[in-house]
Backbone as a printed PyTorch tensor [residue, N CA C, xyz], in Angstrom:
tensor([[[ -51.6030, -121.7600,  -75.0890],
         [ -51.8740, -122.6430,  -73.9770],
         [ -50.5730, -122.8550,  -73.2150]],

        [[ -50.8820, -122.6550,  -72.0380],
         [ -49.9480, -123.0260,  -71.1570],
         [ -49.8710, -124.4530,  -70.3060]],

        [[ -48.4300, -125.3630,  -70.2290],
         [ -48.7550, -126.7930,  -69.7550],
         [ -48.4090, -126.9060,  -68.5160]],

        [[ -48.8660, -127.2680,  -67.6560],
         [ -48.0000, -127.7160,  -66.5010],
         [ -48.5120, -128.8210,  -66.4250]],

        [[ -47.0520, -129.9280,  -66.0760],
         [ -47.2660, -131.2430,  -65.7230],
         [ -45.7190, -131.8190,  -65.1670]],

        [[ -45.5460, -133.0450,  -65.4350],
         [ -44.3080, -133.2560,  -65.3380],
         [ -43.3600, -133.9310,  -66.9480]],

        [[ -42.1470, -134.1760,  -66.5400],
         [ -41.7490, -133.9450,  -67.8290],
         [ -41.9670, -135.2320,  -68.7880]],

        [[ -42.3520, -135.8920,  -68.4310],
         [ -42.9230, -137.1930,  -69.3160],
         [ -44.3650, -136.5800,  -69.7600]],

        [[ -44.7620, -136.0470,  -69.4870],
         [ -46.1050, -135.1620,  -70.0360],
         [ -45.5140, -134.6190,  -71.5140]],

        [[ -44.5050, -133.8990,  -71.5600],
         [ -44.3280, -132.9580,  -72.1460],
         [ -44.3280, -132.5330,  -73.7450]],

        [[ -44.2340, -133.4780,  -74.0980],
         [ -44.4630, -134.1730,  -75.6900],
         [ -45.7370, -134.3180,  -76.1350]],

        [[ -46.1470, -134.7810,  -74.9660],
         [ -47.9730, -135.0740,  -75.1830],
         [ -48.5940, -133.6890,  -75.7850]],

        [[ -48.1660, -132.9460,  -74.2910],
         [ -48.7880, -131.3350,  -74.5930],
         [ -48.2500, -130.2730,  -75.0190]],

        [[ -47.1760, -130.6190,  -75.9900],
         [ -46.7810, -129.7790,  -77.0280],
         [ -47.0000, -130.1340,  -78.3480]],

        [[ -47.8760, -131.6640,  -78.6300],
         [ -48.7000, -131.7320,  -79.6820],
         [ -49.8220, -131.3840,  -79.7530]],

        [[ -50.3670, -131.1540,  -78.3420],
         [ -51.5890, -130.8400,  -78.1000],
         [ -51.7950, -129.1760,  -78.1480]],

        [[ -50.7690, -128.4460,  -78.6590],
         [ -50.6860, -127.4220,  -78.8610],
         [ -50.1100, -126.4090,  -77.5460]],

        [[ -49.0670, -126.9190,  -76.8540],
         [ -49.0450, -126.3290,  -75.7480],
         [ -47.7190, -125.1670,  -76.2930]],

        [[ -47.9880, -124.3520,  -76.0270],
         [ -46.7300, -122.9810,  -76.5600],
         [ -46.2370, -122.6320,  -75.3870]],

        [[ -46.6680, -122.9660,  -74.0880],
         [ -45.2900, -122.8990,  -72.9590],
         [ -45.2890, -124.0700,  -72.3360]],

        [[ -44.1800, -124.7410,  -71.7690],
         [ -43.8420, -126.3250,  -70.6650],
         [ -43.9180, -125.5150,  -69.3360]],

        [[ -44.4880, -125.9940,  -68.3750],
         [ -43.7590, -125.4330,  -67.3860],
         [ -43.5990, -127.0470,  -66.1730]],

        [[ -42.9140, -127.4180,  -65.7960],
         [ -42.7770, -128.8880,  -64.6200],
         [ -43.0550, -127.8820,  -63.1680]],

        [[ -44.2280, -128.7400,  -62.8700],
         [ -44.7750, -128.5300,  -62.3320],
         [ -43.6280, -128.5280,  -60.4380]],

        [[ -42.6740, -129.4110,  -60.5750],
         [ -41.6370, -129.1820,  -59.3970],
         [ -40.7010, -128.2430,  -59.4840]],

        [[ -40.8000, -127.8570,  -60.6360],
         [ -39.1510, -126.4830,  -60.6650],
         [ -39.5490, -125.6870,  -61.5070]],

        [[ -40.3730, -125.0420,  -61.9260],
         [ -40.8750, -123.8560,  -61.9950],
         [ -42.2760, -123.5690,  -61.0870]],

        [[ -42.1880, -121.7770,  -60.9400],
         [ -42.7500, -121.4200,  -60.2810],
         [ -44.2900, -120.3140,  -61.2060]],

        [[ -45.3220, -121.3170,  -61.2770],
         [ -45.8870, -120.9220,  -62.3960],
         [ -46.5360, -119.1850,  -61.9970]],

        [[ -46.7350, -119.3650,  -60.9810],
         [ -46.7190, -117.6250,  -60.5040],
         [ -45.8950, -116.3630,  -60.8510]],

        [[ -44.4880, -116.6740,  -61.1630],
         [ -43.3820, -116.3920,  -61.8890],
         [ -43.9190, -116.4460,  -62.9810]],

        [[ -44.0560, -117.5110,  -63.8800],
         [ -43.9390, -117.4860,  -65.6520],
         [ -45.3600, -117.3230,  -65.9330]],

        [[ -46.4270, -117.1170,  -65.0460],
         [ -47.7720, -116.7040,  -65.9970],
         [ -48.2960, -115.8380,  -65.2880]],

        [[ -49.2580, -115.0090,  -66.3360],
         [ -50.2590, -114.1500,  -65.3100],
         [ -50.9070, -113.5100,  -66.4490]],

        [[ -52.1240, -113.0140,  -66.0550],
         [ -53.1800, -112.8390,  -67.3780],
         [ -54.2570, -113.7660,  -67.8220]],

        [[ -54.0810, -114.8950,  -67.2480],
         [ -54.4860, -116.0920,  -67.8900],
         [ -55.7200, -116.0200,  -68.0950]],

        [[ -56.8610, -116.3760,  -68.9520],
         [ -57.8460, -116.6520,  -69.0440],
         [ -58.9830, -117.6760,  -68.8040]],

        [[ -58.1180, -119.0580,  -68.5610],
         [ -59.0600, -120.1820,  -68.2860],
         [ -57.7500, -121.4040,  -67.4220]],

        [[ -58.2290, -121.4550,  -66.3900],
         [ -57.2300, -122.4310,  -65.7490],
         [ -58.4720, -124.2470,  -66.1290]],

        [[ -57.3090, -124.7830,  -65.8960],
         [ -58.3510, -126.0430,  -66.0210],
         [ -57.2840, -127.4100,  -65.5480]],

        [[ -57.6760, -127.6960,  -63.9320],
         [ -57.1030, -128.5780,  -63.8990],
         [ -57.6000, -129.8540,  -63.1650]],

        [[ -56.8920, -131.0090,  -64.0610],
         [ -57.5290, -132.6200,  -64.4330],
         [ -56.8960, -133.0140,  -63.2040]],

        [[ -56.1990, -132.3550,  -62.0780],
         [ -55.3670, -133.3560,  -60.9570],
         [ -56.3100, -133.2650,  -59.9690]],

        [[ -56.5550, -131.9740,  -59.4490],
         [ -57.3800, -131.8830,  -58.3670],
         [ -56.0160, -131.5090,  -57.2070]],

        [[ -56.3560, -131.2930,  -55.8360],
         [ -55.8450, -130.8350,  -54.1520],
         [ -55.3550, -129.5000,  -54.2820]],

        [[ -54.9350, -129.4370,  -53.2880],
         [ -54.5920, -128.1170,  -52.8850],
         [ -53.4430, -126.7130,  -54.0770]],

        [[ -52.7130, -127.6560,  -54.8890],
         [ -51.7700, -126.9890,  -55.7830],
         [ -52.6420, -125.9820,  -56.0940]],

        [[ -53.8740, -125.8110,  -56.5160],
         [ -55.1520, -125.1310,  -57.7990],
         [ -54.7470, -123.7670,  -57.2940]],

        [[ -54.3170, -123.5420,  -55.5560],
         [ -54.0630, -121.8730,  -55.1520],
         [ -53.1630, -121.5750,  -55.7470]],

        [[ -52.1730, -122.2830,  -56.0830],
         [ -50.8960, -121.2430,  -57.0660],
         [ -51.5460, -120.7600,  -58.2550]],

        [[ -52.3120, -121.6450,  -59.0460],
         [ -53.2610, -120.7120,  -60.3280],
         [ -54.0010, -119.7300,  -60.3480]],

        [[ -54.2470, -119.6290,  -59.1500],
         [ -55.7620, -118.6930,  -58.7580],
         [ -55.1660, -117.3000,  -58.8420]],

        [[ -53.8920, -117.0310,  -58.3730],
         [ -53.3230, -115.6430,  -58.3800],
         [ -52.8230, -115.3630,  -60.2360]],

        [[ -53.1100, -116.1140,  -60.9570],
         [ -52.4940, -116.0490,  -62.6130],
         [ -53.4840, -115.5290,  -63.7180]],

        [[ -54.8850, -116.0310,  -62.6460],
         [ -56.1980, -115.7880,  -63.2020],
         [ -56.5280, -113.9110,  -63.9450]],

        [[ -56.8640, -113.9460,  -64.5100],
         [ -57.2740, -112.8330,  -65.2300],
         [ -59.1110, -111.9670,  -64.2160]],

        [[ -58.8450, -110.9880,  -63.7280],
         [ -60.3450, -110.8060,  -63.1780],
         [ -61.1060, -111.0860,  -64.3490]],

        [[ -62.5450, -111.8390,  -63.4000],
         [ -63.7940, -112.3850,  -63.8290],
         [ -63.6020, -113.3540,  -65.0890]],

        [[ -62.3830, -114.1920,  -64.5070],
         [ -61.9160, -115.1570,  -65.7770],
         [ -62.4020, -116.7190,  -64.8600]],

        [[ -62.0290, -117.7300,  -64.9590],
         [ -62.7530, -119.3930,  -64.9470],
         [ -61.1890, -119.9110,  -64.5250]],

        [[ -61.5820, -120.5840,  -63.4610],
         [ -61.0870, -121.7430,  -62.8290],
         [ -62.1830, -123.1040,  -63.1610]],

        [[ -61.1880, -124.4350,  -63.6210],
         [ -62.2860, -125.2590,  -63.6330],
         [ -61.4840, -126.2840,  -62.5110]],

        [[ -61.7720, -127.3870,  -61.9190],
         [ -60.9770, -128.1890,  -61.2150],
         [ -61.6850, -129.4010,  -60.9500]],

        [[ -61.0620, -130.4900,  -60.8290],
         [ -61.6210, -131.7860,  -60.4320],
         [ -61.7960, -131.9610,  -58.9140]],

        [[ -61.5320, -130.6740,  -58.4220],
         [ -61.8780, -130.6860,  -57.0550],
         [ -62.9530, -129.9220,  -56.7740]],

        [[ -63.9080, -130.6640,  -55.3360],
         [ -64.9420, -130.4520,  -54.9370],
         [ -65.0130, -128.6180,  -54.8570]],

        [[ -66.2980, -128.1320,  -54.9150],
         [ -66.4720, -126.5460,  -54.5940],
         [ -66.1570, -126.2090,  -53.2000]],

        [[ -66.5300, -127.3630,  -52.2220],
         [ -66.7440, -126.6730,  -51.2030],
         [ -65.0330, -127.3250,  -50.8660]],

        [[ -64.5540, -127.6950,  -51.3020],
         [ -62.8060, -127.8890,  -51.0940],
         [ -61.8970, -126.5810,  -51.4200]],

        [[ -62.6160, -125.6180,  -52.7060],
         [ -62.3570, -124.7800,  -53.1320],
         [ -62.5820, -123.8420,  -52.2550]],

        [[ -63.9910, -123.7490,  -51.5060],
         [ -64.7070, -122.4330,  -50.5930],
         [ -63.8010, -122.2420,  -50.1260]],

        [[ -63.5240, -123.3840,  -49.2290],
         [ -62.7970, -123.8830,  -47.9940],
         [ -61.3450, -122.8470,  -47.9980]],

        [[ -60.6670, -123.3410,  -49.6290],
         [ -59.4300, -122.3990,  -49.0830],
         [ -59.3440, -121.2460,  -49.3340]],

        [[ -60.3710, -120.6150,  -50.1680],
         [ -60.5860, -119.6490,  -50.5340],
         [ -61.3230, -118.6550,  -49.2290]],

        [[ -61.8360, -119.0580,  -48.3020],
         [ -62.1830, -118.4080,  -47.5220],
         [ -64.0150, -117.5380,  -47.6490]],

        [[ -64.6510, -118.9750,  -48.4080],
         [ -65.4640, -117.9810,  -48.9480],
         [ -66.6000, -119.1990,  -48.3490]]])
């Protein structure tokens, strides 16, 4: 599992089994991941496009943001 959050997170989700940190202001998770199999994120807005390129084809995005927020930037 991979974490992104910020660094008061970080303890949390390396008990929670997280085997990489990444802070979400100074790393560039496009850089340190790719392959990924399941994105899943609890924040929601616009950030979710930097994950989308990390995604694995015909792999799962989940997000607390609306679909049609998603269409929207996705172009679909």
């Amino acid at each position: 599992m991979i974490a992104v959050a910020s660094s008061k997170h970080e303890a949390l989700l390396r008990n929670l089994s997280a085997e990489q940190f990444l802070h979400y202001t100074t790393t560039s998770v496009e850089a340190a991941a790719r392959d990924v199999d399941l994105v899943t994120d609890a924040v929601g807005g616009p950030h979710i496009e930097r994950f989308l390129s990390v995604i694995k084809p015909w792999r799962s995005a989940l997000s607390c943001q609306s679909a049609r927020f998603l269409r929207s930037r996705r172009g679909i």
